[in-house]
PDB file of C-alpha atoms in Angstrom:
ATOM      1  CA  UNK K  57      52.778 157.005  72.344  1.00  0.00           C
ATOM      2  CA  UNK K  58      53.985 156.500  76.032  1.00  0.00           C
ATOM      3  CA  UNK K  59      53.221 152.950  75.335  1.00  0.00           C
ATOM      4  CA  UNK K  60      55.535 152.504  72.209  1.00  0.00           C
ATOM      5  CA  UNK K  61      58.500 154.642  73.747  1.00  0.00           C
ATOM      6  CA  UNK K  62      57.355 151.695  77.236  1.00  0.00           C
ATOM      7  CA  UNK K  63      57.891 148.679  74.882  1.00  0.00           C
ATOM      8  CA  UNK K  64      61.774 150.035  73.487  1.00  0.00           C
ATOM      9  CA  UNK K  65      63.068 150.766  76.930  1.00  0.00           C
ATOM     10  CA  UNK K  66      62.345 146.983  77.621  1.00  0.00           C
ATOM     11  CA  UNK K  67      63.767 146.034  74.091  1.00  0.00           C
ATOM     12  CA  UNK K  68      66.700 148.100  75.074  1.00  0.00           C
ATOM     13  CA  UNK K  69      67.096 146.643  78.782  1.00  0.00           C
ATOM     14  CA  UNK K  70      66.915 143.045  76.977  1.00  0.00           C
ATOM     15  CA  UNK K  71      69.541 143.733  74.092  1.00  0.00           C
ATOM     16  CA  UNK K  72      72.100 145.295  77.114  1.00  0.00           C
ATOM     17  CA  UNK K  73      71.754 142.502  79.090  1.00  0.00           C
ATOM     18  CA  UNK K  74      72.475 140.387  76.373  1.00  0.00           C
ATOM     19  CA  UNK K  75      75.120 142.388  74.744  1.00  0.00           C
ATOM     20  CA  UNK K  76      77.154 143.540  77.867  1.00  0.00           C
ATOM     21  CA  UNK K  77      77.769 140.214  79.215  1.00  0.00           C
ATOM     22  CA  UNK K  78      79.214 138.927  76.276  1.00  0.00           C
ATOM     23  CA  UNK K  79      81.214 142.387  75.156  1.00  0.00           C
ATOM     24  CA  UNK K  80      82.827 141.543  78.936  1.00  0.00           C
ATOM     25  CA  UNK K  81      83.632 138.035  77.916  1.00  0.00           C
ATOM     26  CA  UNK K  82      85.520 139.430  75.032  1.00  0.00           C
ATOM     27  CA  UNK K  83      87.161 142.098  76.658  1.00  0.00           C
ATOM     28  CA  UNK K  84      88.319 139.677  79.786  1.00  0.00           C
ATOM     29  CA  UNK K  85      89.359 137.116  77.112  1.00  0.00           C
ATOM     30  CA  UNK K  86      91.560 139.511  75.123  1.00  0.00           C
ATOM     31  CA  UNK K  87      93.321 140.742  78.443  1.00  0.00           C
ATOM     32  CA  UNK K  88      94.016 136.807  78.860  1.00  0.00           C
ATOM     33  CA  UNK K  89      95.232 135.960  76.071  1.00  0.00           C
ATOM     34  CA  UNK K  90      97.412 139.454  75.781  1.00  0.00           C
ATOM     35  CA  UNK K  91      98.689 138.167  79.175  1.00  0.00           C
ATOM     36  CA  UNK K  92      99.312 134.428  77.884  1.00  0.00           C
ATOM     37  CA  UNK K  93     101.255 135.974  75.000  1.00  0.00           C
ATOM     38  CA  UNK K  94     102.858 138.409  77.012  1.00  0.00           C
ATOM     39  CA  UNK K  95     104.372 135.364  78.808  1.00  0.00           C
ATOM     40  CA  UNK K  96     105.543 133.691  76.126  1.00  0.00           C
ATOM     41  CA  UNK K  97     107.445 136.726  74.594  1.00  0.00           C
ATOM     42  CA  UNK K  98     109.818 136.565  77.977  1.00  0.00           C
ATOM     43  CA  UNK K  99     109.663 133.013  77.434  1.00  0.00           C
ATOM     44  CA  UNK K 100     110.983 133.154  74.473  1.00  0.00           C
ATOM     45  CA  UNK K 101     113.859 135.595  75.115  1.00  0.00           C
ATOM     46  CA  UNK K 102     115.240 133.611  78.087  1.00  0.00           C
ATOM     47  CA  UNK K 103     115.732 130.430  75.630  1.00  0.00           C
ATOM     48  CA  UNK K 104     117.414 132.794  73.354  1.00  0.00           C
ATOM     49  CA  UNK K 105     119.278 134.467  75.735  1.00  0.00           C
ATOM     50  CA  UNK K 106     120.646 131.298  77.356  1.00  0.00           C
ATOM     51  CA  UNK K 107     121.254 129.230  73.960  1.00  0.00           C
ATOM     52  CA  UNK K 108     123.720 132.555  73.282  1.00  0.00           C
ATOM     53  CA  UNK K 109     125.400 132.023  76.494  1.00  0.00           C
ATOM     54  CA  UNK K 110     125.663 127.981  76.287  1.00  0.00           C
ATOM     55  CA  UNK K 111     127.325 128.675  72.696  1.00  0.00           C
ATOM     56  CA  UNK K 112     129.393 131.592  74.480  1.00  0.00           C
ATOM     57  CA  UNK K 113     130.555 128.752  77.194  1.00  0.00           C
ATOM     58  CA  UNK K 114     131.474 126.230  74.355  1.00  0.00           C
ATOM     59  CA  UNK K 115     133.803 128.958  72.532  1.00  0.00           C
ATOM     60  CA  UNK K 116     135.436 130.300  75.452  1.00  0.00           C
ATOM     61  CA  UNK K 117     135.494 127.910  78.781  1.00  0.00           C
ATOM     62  CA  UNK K 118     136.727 130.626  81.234  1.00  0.00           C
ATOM     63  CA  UNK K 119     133.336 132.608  81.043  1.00  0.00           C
ATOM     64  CA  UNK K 120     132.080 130.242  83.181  1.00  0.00           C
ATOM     65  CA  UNK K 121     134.979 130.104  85.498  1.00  0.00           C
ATOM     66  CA  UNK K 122     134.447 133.657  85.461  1.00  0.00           C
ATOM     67  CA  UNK K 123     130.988 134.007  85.931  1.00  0.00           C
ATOM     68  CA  UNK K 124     131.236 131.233  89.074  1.00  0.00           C
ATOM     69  CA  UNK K 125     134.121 132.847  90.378  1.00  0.00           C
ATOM     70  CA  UNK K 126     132.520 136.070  91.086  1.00  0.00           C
ATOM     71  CA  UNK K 127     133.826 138.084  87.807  1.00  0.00           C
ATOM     72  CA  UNK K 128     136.993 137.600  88.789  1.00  0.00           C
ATOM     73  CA  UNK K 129     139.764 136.006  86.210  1.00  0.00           C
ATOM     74  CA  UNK K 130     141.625 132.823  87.455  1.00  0.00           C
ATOM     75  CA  UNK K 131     145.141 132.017  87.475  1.00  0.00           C
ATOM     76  CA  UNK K 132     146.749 130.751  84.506  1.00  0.00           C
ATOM     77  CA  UNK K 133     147.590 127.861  86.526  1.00  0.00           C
ATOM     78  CA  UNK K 134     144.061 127.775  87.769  1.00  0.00           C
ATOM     79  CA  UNK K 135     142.299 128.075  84.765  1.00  0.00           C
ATOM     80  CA  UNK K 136     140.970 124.892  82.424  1.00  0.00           C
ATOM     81  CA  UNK K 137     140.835 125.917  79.011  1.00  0.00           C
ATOM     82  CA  UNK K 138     139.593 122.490  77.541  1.00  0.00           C
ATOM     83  CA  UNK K 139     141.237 121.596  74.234  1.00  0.00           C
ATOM     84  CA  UNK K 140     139.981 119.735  72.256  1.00  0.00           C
ATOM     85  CA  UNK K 141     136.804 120.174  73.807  1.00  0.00           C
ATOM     86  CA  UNK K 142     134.839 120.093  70.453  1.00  0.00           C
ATOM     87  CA  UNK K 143     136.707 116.418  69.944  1.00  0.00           C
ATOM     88  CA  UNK K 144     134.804 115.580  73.143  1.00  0.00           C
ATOM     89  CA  UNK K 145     131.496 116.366  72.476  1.00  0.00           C
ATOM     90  CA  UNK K 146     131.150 114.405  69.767  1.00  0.00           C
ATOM     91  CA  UNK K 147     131.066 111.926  72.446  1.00  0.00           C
ATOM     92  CA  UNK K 148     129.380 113.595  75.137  1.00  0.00           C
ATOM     93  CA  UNK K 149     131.885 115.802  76.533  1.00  0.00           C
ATOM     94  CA  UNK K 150     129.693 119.353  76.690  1.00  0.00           C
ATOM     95  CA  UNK K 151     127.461 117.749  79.265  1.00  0.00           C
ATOM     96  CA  UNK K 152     128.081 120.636  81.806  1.00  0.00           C
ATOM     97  CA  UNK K 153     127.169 123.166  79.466  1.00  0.00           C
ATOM     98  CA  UNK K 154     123.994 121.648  78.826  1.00  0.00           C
ATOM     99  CA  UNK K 155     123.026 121.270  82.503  1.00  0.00           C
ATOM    100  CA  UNK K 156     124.144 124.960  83.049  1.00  0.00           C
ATOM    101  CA  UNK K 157     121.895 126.491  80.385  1.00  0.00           C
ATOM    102  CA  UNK K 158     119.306 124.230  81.368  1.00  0.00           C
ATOM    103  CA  UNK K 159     119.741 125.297  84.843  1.00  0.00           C
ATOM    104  CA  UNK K 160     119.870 128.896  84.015  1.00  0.00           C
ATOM    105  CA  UNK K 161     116.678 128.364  81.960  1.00  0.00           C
ATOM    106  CA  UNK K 162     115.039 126.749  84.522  1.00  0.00           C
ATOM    107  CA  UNK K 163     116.009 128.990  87.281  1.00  0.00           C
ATOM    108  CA  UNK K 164     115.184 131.965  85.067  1.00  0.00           C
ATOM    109  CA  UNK K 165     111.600 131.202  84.092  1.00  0.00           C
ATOM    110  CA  UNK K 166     110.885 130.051  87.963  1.00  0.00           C
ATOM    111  CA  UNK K 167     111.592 133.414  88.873  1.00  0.00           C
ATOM    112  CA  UNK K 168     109.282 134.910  86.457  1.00  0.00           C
ATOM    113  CA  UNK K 169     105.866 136.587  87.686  1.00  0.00           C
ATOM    114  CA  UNK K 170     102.247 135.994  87.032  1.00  0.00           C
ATOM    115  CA  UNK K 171     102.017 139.287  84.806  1.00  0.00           C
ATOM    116  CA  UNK K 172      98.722 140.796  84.768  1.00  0.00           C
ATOM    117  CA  UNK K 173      96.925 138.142  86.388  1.00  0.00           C
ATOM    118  CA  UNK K 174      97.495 135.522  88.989  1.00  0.00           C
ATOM    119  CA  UNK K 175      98.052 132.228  88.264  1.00  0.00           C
ATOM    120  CA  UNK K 176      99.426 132.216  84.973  1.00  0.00           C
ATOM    121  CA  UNK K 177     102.384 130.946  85.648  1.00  0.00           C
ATOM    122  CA  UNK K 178     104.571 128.411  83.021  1.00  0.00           C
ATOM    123  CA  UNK K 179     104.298 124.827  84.051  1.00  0.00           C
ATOM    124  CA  UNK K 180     105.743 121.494  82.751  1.00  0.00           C
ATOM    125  CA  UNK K 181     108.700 122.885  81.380  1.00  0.00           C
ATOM    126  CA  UNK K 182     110.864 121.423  84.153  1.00  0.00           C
ATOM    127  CA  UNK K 183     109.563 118.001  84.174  1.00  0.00           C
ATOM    128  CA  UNK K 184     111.144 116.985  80.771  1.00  0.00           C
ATOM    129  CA  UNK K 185     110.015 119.970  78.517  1.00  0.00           C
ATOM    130  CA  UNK K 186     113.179 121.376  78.108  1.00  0.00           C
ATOM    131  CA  UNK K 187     116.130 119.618  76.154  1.00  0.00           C
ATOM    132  CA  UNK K 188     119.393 121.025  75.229  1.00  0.00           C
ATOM    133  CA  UNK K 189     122.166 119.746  73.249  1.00  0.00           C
ATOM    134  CA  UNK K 190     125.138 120.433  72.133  1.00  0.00           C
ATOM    135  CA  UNK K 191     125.433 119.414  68.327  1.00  0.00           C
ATOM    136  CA  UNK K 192     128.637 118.694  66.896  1.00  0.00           C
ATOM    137  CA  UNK K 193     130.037 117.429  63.316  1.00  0.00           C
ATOM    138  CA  UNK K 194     133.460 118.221  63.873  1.00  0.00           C
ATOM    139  CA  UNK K 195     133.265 121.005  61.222  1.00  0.00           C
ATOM    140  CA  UNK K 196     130.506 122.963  62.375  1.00  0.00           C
ATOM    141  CA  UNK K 197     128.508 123.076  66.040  1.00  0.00           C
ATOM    142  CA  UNK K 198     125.364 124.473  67.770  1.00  0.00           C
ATOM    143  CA  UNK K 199     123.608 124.706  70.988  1.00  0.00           C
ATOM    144  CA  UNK K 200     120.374 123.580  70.605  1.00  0.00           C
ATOM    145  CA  UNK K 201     117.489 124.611  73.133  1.00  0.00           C
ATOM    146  CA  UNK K 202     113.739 122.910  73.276  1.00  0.00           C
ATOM    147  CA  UNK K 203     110.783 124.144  75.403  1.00  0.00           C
ATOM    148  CA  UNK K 204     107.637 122.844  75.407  1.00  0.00           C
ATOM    149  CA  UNK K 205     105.476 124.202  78.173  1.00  0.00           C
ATOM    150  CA  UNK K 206     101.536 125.590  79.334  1.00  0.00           C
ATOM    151  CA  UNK K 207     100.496 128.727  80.405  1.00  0.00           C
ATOM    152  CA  UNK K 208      97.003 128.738  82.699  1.00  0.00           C
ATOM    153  CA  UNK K 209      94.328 130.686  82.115  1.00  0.00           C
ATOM    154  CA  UNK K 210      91.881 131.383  85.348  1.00  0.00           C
ATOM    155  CA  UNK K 211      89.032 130.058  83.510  1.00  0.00           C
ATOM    156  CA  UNK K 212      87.219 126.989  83.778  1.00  0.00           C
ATOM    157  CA  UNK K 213      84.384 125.496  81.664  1.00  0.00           C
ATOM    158  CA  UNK K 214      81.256 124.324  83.575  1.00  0.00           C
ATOM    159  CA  UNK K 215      82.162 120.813  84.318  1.00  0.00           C
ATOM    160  CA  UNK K 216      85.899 120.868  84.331  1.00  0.00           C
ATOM    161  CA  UNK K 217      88.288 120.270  87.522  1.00  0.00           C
ATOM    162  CA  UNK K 218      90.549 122.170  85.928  1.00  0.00           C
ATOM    163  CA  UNK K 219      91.649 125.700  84.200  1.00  0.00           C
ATOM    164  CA  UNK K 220      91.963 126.040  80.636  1.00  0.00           C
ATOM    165  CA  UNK K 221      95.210 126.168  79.289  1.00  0.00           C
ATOM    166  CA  UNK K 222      97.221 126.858  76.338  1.00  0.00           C
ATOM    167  CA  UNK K 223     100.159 124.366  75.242  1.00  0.00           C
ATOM    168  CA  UNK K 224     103.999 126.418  73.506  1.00  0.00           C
ATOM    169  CA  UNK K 225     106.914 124.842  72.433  1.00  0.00           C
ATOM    170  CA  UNK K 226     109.949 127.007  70.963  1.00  0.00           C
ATOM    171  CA  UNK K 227     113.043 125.882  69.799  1.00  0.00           C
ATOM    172  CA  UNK K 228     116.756 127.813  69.185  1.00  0.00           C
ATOM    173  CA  UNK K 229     119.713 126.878  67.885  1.00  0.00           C
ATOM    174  CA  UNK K 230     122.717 129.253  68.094  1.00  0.00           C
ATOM    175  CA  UNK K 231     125.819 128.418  66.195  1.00  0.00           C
ATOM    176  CA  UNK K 232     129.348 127.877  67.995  1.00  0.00           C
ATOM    177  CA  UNK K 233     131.845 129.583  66.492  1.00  0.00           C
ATOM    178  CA  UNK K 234     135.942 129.192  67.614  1.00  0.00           C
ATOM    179  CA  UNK K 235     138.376 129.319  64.417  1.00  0.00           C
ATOM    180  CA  UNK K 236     141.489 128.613  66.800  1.00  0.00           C
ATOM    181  CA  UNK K 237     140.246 125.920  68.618  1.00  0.00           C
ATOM    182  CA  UNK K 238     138.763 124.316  64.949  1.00  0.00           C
ATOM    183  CA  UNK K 239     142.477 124.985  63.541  1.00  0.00           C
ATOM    184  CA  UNK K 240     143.541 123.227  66.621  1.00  0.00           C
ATOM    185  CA  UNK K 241     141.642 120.029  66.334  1.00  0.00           C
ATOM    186  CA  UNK K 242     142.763 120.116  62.900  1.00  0.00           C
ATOM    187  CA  UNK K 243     145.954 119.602  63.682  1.00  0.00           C
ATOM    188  CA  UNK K 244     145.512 117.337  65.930  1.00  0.00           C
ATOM    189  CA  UNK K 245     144.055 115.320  63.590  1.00  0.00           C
ATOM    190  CA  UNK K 246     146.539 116.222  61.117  1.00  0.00           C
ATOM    191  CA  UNK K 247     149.691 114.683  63.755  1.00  0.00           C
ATOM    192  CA  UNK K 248     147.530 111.643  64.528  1.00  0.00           C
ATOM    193  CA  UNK K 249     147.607 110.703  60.471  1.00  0.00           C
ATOM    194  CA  UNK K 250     151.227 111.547  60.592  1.00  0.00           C
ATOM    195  CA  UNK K 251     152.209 109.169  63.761  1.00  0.00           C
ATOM    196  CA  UNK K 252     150.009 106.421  62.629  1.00  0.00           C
ATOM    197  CA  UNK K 253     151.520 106.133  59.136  1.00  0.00           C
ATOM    198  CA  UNK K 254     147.879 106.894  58.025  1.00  0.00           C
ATOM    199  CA  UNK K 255     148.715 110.194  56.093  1.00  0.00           C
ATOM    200  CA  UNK K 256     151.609 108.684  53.661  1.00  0.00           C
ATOM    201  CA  UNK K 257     148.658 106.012  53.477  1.00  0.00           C
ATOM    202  CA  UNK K 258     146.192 108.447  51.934  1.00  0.00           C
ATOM    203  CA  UNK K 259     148.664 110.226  50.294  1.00  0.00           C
ATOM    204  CA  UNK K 260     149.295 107.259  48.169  1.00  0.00           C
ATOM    205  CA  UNK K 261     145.978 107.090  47.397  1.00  0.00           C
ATOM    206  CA  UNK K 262     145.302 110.315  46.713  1.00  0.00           C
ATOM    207  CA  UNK K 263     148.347 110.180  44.051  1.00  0.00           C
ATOM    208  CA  UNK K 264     146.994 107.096  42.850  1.00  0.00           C
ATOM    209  CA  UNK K 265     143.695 108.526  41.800  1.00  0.00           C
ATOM    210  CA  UNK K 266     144.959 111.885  40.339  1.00  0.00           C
ATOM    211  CA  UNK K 267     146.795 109.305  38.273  1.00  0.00           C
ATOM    212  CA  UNK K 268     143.637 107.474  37.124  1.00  0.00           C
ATOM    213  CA  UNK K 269     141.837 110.763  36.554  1.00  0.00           C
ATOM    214  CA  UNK K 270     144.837 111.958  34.482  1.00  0.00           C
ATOM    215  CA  UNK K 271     144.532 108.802  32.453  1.00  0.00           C
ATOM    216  CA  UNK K 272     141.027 108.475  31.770  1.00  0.00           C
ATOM    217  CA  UNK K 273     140.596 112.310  30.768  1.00  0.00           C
ATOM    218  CA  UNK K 274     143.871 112.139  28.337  1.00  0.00           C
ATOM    219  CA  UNK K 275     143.566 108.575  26.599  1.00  0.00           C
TER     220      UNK K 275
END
């Protein structure tokens, strides 16, 4: 009897140090990962966060002034409203609101800790992960944010120089929306056809095919 209960406890001391090792691996693994994903969540919400401001910036210039400035509102005289800044970034004109949300991006996830762990820090996404743009069809606009980026994890595989790591990329696109400054290019637009002779142009045209229309449906 003393012999059989002799030959579990070492079946027992076998199966633990089998089993506990790898329940550890698991356990250490899921705190990892939990701690990867963690980081990517805050990630996540600074893209978002900045795309909203970038859009913010494109429908209303003086936030930035303000922001810069301290909070405090400038002078009429002082202030740069941009009109017909939509007109211009259809040729490249929102190129300071694309550096300052990448900035802000940038500057935001630097400051970011390690979370649980050490070393886990977002890499690559300043050395041409991260691309915003400003879209623009005249009729409608966005701010557009990529991020591609790693996260290290402090493991490293027998053999390896170097830690494991896990590859993100996220992407946001917030709408820009400014009905005066739309009705404004408009009529811009609208004054441009006027001067140029363009509009009694179209006009004729346009009167010309109501007129074929007319004909073709009433023969």
């Amino acid at each position: 009897m003393k012999e059989e209960m002799g030959d579990e406890r070492g079946a027992v001391f076998v199966e633990a140090s089998i089993v506990f090792p790898v329940c550890l691996i698991i356990i250490l693994m899921l705190l990892y990962l939990g701690n990867v994903y963690y980081q990517k969540s805050r990630i996540e919400a600074i893209v978002a966060e900045a795309a909203l401001d970038g859009a913010a910036y494109c429908a209303d210039p003086l936030l930035r002034a303000i922001e810069s400035g301290g909070g405090q509102v400038p002078s009429l005289g002082a202030a740069d409203y941009e009109p017909y800044r939509y007109l211009g970034g259809l040729f490249g004109g929102m190129d300071s609101i694309e550096e300052s949300v990448s900035s802000l991006i940038t500057g935001r996830i630097r400051g970011l800790n390690t979370g649980l762990f050490s070393g886990m820090k977002p890499t690559g996404y300043d050395t041409g992960g991260l691309q915003v743009e400003y879209k623009s069809s005249f009729i409608a606009s966005s701010v557009s944010v990529d991020l591609e980026y790693k996260i290290e994890l402090p493991i490293r595989l027998l053999g390896d120089r170097e830690n494991l790591s896990m590859g993100f990329q996220t992407h946001t696109e917030v709408p820009v929306g400014d009905t005066p400054e739309f009705i404004r290019n408009v009529n811009m637009v609208d004054d441009i056809f006027e001067v140029t002779g363009a509009k009694e142009a179209m006009a004729e045209k346009i009167q010309e095919f109501r007129k074929f229309v007319n004909d073709l449906f009433h023969r």
